[in-house]
Coordinates of C-alpha atoms and ligand atoms in Angstrom, one line a residue:
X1 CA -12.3 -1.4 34.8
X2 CA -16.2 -1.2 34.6
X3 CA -17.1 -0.3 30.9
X4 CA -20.8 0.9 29.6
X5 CA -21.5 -0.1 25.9
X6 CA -24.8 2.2 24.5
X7 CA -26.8 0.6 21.9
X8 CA -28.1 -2.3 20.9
X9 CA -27.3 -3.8 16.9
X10 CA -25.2 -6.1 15.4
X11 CA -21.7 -3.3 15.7
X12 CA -22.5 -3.0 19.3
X13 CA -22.9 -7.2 19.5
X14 CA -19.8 -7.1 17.7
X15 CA -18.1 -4.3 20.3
X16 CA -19.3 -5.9 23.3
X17 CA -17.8 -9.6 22.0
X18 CA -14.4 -7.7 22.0
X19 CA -14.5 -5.1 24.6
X20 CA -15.1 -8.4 26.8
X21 CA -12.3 -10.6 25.5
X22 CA -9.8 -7.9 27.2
X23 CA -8.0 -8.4 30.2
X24 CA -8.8 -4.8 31.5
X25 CA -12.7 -5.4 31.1
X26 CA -13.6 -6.2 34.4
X27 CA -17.7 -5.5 34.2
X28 CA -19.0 -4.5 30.7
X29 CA -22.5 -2.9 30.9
X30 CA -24.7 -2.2 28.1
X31 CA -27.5 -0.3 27.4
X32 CA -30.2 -1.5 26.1
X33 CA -28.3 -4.3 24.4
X34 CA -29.7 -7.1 22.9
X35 CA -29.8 -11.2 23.9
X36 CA -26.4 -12.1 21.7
X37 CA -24.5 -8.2 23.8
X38 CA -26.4 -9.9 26.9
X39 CA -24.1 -13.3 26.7
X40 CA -21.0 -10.8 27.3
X41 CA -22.3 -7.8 29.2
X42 CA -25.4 -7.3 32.3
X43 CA -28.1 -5.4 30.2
X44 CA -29.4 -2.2 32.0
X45 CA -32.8 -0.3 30.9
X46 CA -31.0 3.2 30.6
X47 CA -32.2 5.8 27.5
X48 CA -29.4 8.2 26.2
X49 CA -31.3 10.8 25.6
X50 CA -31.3 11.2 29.6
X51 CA -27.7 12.2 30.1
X52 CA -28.1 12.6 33.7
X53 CA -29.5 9.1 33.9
X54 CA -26.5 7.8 32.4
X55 CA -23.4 10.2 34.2
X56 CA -25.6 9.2 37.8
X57 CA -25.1 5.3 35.9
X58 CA -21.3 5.6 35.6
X59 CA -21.2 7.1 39.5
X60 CA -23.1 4.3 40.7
X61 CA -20.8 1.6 39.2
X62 CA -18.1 3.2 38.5
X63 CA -17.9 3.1 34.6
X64 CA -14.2 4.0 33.6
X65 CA -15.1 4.0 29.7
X66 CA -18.5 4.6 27.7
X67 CA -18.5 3.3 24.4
X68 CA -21.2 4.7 22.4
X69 CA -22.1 2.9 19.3
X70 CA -24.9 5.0 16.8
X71 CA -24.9 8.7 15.8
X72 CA -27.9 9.6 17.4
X73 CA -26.1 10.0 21.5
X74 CA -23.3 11.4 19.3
X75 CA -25.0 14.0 17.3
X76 CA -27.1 15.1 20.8
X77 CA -24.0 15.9 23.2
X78 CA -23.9 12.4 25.0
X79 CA -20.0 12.7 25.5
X80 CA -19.9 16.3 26.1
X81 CA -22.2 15.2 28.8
X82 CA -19.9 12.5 30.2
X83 CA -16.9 14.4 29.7
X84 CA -18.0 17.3 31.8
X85 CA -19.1 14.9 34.6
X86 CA -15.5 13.2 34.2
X87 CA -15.9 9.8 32.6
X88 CA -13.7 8.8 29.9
X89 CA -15.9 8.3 26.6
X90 CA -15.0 6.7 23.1
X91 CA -17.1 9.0 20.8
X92 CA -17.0 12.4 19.1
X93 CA -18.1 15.7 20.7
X94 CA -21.6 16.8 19.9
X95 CA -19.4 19.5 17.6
X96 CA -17.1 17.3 15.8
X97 CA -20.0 14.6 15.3
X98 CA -21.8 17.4 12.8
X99 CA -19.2 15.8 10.8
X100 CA -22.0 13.1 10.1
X101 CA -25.0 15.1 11.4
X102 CA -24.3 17.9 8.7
X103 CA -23.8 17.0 5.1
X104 CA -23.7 20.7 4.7
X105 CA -21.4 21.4 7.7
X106 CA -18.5 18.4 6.3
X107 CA -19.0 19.8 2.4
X108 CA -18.0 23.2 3.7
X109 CA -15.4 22.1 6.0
X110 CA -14.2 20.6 2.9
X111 CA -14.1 23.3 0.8
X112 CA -12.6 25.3 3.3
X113 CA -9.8 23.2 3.6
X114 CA -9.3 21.5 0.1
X115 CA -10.2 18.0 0.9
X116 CA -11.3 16.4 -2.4
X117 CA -15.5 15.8 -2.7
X118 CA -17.7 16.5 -5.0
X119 CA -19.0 20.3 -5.5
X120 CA -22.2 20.9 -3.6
X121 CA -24.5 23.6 -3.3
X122 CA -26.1 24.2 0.0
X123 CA -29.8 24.9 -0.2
X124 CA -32.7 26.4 2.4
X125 CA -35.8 26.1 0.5
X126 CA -37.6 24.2 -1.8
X127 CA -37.3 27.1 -4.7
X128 CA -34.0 27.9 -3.8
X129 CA -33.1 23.6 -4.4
X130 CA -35.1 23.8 -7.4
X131 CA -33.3 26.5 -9.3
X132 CA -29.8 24.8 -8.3
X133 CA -30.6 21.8 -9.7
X134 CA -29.6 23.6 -13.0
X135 CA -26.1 23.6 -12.2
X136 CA -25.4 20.8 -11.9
X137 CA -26.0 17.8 -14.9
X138 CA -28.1 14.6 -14.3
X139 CA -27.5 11.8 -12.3
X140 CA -27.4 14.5 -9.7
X141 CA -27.6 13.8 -5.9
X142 CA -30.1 15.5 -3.3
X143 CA -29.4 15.1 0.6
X144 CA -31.3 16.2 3.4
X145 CA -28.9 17.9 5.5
X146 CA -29.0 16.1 9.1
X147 CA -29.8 12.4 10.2
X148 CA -32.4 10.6 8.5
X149 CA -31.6 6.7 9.4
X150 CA -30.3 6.3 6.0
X151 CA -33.0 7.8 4.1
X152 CA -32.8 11.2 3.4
X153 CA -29.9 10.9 0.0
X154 CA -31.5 10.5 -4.0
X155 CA -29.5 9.3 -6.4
X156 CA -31.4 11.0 -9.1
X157 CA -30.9 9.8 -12.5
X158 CA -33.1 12.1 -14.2
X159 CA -34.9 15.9 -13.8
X160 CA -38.2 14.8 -12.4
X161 CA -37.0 12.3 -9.8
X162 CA -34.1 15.4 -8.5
X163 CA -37.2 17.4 -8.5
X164 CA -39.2 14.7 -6.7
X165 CA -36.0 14.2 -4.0
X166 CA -36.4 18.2 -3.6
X167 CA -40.1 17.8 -2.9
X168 CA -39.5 15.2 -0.4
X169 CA -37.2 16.4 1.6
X170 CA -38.8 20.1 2.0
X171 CA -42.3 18.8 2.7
X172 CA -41.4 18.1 6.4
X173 CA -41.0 14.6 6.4
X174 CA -37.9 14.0 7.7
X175 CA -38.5 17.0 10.1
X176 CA -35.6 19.1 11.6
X177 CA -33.2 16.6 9.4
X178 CA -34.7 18.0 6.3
X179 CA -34.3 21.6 6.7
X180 CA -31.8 22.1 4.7
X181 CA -30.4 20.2 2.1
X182 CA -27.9 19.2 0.2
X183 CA -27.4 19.0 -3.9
X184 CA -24.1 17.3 -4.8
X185 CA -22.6 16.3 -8.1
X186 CA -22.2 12.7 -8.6
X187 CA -19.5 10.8 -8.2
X188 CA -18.8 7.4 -10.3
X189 CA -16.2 4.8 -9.5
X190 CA -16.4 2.2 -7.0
X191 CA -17.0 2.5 -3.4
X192 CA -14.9 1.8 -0.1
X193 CA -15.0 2.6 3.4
X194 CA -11.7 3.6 5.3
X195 CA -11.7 3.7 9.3
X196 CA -9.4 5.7 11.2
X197 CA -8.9 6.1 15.0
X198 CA -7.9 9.5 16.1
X199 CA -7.7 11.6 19.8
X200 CA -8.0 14.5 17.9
X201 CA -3.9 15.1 16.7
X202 CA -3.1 11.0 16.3
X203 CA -4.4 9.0 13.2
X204 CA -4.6 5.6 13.3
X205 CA -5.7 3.9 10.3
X206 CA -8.3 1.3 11.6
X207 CA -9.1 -0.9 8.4
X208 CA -11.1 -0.6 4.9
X209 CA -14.6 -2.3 3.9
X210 CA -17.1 -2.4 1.4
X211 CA -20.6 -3.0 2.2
X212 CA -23.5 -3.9 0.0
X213 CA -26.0 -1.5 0.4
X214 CA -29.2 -3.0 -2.2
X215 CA -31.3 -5.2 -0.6
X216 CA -30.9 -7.8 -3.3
X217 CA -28.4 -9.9 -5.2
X218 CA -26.7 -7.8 -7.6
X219 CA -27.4 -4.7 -6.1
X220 CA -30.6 -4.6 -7.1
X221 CA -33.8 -3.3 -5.4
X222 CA -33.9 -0.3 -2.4
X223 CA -31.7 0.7 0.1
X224 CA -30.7 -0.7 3.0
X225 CA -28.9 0.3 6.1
X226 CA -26.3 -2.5 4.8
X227 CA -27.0 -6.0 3.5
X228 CA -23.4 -7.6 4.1
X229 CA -19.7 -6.5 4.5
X230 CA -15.8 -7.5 4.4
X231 CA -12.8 -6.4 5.2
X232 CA -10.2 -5.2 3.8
X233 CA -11.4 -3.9 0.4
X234 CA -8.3 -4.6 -1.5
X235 CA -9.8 -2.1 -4.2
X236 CA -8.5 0.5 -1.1
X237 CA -5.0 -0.3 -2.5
X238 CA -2.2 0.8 0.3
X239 CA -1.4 3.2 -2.6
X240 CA -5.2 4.9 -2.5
X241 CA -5.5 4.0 1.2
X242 CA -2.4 6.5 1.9
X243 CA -3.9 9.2 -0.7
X244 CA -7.0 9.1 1.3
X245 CA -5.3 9.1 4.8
X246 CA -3.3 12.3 3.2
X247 CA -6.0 14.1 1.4
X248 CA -8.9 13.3 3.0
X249 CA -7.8 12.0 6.7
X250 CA -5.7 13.9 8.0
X251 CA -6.6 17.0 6.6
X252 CA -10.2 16.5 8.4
X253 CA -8.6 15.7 11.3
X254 CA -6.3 18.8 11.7
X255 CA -9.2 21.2 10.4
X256 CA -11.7 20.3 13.3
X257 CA -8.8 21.0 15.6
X258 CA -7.9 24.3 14.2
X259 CA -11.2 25.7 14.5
X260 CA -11.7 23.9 18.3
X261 CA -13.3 21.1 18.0
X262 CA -10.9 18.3 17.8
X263 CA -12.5 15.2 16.9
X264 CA -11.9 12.0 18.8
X265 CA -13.0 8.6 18.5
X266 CA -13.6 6.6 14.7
X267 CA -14.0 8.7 12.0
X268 CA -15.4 6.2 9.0
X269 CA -15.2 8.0 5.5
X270 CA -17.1 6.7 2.6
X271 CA -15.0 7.0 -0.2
X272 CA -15.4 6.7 -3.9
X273 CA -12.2 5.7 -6.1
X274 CA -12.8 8.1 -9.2
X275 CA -10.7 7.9 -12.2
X276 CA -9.0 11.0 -11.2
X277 CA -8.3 9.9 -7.5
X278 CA -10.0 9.1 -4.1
X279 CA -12.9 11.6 -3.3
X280 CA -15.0 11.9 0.2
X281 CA -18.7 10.9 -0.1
X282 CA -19.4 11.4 3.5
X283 CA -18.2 10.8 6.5
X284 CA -20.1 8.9 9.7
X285 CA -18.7 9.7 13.4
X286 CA -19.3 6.0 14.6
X287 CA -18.3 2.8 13.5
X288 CA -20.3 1.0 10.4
X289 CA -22.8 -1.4 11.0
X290 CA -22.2 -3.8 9.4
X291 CA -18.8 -2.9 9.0
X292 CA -17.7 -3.2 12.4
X293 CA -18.4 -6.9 12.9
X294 CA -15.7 -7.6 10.0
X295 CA -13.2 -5.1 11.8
X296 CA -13.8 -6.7 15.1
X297 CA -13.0 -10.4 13.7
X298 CA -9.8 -9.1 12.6
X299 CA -8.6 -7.0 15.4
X300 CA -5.9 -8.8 16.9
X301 CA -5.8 -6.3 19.6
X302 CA -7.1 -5.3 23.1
X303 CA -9.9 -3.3 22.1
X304 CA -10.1 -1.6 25.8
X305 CA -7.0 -0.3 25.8
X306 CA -7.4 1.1 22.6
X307 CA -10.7 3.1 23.1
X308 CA -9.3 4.1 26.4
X309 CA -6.5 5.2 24.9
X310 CA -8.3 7.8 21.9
X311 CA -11.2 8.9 24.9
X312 CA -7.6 10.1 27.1
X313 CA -6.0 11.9 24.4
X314 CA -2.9 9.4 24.4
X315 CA -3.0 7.2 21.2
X316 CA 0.5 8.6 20.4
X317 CA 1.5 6.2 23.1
X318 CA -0.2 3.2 22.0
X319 CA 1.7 1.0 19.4
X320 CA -0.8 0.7 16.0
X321 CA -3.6 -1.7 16.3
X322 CA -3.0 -4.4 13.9
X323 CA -5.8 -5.9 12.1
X324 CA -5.4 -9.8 10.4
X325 CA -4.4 -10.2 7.2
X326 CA -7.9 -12.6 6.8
X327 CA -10.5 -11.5 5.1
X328 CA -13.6 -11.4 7.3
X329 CA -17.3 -10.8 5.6
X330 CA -20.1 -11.1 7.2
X331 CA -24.1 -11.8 5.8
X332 CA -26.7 -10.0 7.2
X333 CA -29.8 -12.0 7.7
X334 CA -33.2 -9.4 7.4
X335 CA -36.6 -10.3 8.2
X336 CA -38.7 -10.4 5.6
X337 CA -40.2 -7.0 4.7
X338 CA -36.8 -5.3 5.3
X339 CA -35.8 -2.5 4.5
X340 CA -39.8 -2.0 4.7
X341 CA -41.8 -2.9 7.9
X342 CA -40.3 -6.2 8.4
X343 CA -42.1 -9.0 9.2
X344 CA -41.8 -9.1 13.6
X345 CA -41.2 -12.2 15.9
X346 CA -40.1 -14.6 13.7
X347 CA -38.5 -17.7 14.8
X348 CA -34.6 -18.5 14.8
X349 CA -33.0 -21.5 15.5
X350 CA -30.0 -23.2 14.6
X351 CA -27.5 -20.4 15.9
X352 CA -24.9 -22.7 18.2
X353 CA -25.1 -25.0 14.9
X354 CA -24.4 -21.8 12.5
X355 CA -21.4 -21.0 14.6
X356 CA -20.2 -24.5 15.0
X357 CA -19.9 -24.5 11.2
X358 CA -16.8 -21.7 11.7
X359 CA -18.9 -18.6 12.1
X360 CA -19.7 -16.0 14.7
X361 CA -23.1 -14.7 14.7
X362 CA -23.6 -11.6 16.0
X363 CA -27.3 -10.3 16.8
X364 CA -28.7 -7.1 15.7
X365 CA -32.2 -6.7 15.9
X366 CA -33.0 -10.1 18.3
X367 CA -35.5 -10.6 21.2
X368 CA -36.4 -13.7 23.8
X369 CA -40.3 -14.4 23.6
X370 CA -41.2 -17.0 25.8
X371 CA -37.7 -18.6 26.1
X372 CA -37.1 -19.1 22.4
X373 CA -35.4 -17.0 20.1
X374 CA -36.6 -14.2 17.6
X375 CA -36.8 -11.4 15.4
X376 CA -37.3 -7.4 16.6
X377 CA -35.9 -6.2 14.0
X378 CA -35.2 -5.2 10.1
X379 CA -32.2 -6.5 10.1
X380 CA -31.8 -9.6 12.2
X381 CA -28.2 -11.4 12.6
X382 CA -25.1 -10.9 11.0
X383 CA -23.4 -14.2 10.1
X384 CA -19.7 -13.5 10.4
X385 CA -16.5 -15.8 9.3
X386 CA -12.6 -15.4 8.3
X387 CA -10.7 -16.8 5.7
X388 CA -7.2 -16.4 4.0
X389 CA -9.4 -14.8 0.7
X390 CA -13.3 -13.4 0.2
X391 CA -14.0 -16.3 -1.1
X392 CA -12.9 -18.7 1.7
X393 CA -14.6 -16.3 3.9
X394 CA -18.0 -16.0 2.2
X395 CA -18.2 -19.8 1.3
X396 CA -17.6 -20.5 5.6
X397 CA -20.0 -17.3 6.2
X398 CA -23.0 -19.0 3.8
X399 CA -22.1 -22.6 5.2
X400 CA -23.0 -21.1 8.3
X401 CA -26.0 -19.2 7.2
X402 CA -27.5 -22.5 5.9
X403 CA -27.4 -24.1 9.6
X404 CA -30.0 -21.1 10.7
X405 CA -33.6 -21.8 10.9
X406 CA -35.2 -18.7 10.4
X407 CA -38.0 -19.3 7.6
X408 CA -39.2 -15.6 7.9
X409 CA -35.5 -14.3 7.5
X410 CA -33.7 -13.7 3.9
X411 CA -30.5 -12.5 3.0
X412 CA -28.3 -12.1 0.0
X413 CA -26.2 -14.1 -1.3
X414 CA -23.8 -12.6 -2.9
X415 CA -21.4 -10.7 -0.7
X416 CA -18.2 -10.1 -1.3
X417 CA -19.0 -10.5 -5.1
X418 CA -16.9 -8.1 -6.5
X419 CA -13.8 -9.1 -4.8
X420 CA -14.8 -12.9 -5.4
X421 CA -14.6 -11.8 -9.2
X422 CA -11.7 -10.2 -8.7
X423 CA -9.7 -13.3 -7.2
X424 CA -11.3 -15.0 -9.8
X425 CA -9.5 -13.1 -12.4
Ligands
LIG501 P1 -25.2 8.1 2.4 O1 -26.5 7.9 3.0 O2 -24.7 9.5 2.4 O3 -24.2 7.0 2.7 O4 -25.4 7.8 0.8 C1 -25.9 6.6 0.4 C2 -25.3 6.2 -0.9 O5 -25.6 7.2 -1.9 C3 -23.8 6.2 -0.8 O6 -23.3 5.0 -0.3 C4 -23.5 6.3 -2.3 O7 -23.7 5.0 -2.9 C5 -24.5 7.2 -2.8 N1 -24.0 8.6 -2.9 C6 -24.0 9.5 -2.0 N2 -23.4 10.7 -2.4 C7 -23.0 10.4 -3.7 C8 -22.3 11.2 -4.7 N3 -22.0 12.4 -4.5 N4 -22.0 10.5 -5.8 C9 -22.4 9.3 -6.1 N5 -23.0 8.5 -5.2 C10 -23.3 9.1 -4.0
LIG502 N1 -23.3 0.3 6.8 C1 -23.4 1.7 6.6 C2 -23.4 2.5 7.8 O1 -23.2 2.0 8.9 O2 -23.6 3.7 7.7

């Protein structure tokens, strides 16, 4: 079969590695892609936002599966799109992806069906945010309502920087995304990320993470879109991994198909692990980046028959993918600057010697200037290795890292710290 992969990071580097180790991957497309996707897949110059451009695409070369990596194609309609021109696609409907591209929608949907989250206050206006922020005590946290590339949630820790977050958002800046927001009540504990596949009615649990969202070594300094990753996150206990699935999953799950509009494709919920059980941060309608790259090294699976199976409503006749008991973690080299402008075009070398050293490198944010090598991006590579523990796995994934020449990269190195201390004892 003739697949088309859209985007063009290290999750769809990771997607295309695996979409073309199947026996039923026959040509694998991808759109725009990137050099490491290109050594798997023939690159075509095709946009998303033009949906005719890409159903005349899949009529031209016969695409039996699209596989669309980031929110942004999901949150616009691509697979309605698709579907309605007749091509099997593994993504959510523009409706059932307002799962990610509504904090207020999912908070609601929650409420309406029990699913444990924090309580929330939906708000339309700067004055309107302003006077809720009395309800609820400090650290308190402010969302802009739609997608804002990771930008648009404060943690606030106290009054003036929740009033600050307010300003923000309602001054425009992050355009439609921004207005309306979000004020939630904050949730201590630690973190996780649980993955389930789902056609809508079957749920297939697809794996847990944690990634390391700080820029730098003990999670220190901004933001970032994700500095490093592994999988499983053994904090996700089979005991709180089934609560979650219960609770949270599955409840989502058959909600969205009650009111008509079933959700199919991954469904990754961020999770915190509160003292008085699993609650629902959020949830994203795509796979995590750079979550996906750990999942993919430890799918033992065909990865096409899988997808295929969720976009044709017929996981129920699939047996369950089965993931590796290794531990995978992979270390996201950045170029320097990142997460601000990051510093362009710089040089890499040394990736055949960085995966000789037991890793796979996947590239997110890569380009070929004059036949060598470099950096496009914020986030640059994501140096990705196995092992029977964290620690085997991040001591092979830094190994690797030090084989790299890339003098205007950085990255952390500390992931997988937690669990590290944790096997540590
Ligand atoms: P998001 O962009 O929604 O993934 O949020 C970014 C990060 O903000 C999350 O990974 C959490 O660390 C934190 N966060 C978001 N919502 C909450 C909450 N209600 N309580 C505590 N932390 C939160
Ligand atoms: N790594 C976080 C995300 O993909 O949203």
């Amino acid at each position: 079969m003739n697949i088309l992969l859209l985007g063009s990071g290290g999750r769809e580097h990771a997607l295309a590695w695996k979409l073309a180790q199947s026996p039923r991957c026959k040509r694998l497309f991808a759109a725009p892609g990137n050099p490491g996707i290109a050594e798997h897949a023939q690159l075509v110059a095709l946009d998303a936002r033009d949906h005719g451009a890409v159903i005349a695409f899949c009529a031209a070369q016969q695409i039996g599966l699209v596989v669309i990596g980031p929110e942004a194609p999901l949150v616009d309609g691509l697979s309605d799109s698709l579907r309605g021109a007749g091509v099997p696609v593994f993504g959510p409907s523009k409706a059932a992806a307002r799962l990610e591209g509504s904090k207020a929608f999912t908070k609601e949907l929650c409420a309406r069906h029990n699913i444990p989250t924090g309580t929330f206050r939906r708000v339309t206006n700067k004055d309107e945010a302003l006077a809720a922020l009395s309800e609820f005590s400090i650290p308190v946290v402010i969302k802009a309502d739609g997608l804002a590339a990771g930008k648009g949630v404060t943690v606030a820790m106290n009054a003036d920087e929740a009033r600050a977050a307010v300003a923000d958002i309602f001054s425009g800046k992050f355009g439609e995304a921004g207005a309306e927001a979000v004020i939630e009540e904050f949730l201590s504990g630690e973190e996780a990320s649980l993955f389930a596949i789902t056609d809508g009615h079957t749920i297939v649990p697809f794996g847990s993470a944690q990634d390391h969202k700080r820029v730098g070594d003990g999670d220190t300094g901004p933001n970032t879109g994700g500095m490093g990753a592994y999988s499983p996150a053994r904090v996700l206990t089979p005991l709180l991994e089934g609560e979650a699935i219960e609770r949270i999953i599955a409840p989502t799950v058959r909600a969205m198909a009650e009111e008509g509009m079933p959700y199919s494709g991954v469904l990754y919920a961020g999770l915190m692990l509160t003292p008085t059980g699993v609650q629902l941060i959020e949830y994203n309608a795509r796979f995590g980046d750079p979550e996906c790259q750990v999942l993919m090294l430890r799918l033992e699976g065909d990865l096409v028959e899988l997808l295929l199976a969720t976009a044709e409503n017929r996981l129920a006749s699939l047996p369950a993918p089965r993931l590796s008991d290794d531990t995978a973690l992979t270390v996201v080299m950045a170029a320097q600057g990142y997460p601000g402008t990051p510093k362009g075009c710089g040089t890499i070398r040394g990736v055949a010697a960085a995966e000789a050293a037991g890793a796979k490198v996947f590239h997110a944010g890569t380009a070929i200037k004059d036949g060598e090598l470099v950096a496009s991006g914020g986030r640059v590579l994501n140096v990705t290795a196995r092992g029977s523990s964290v620690s085997e796995a991040q001591a092979r994934a830094y190994a690797a890292v030090d084989k790299l020449d890339f003098v205007d990269g950085f990255c952390r190195r500390d992931v997988g710290w937690r669990e590290v201390e944790r096997e540590r004892g």
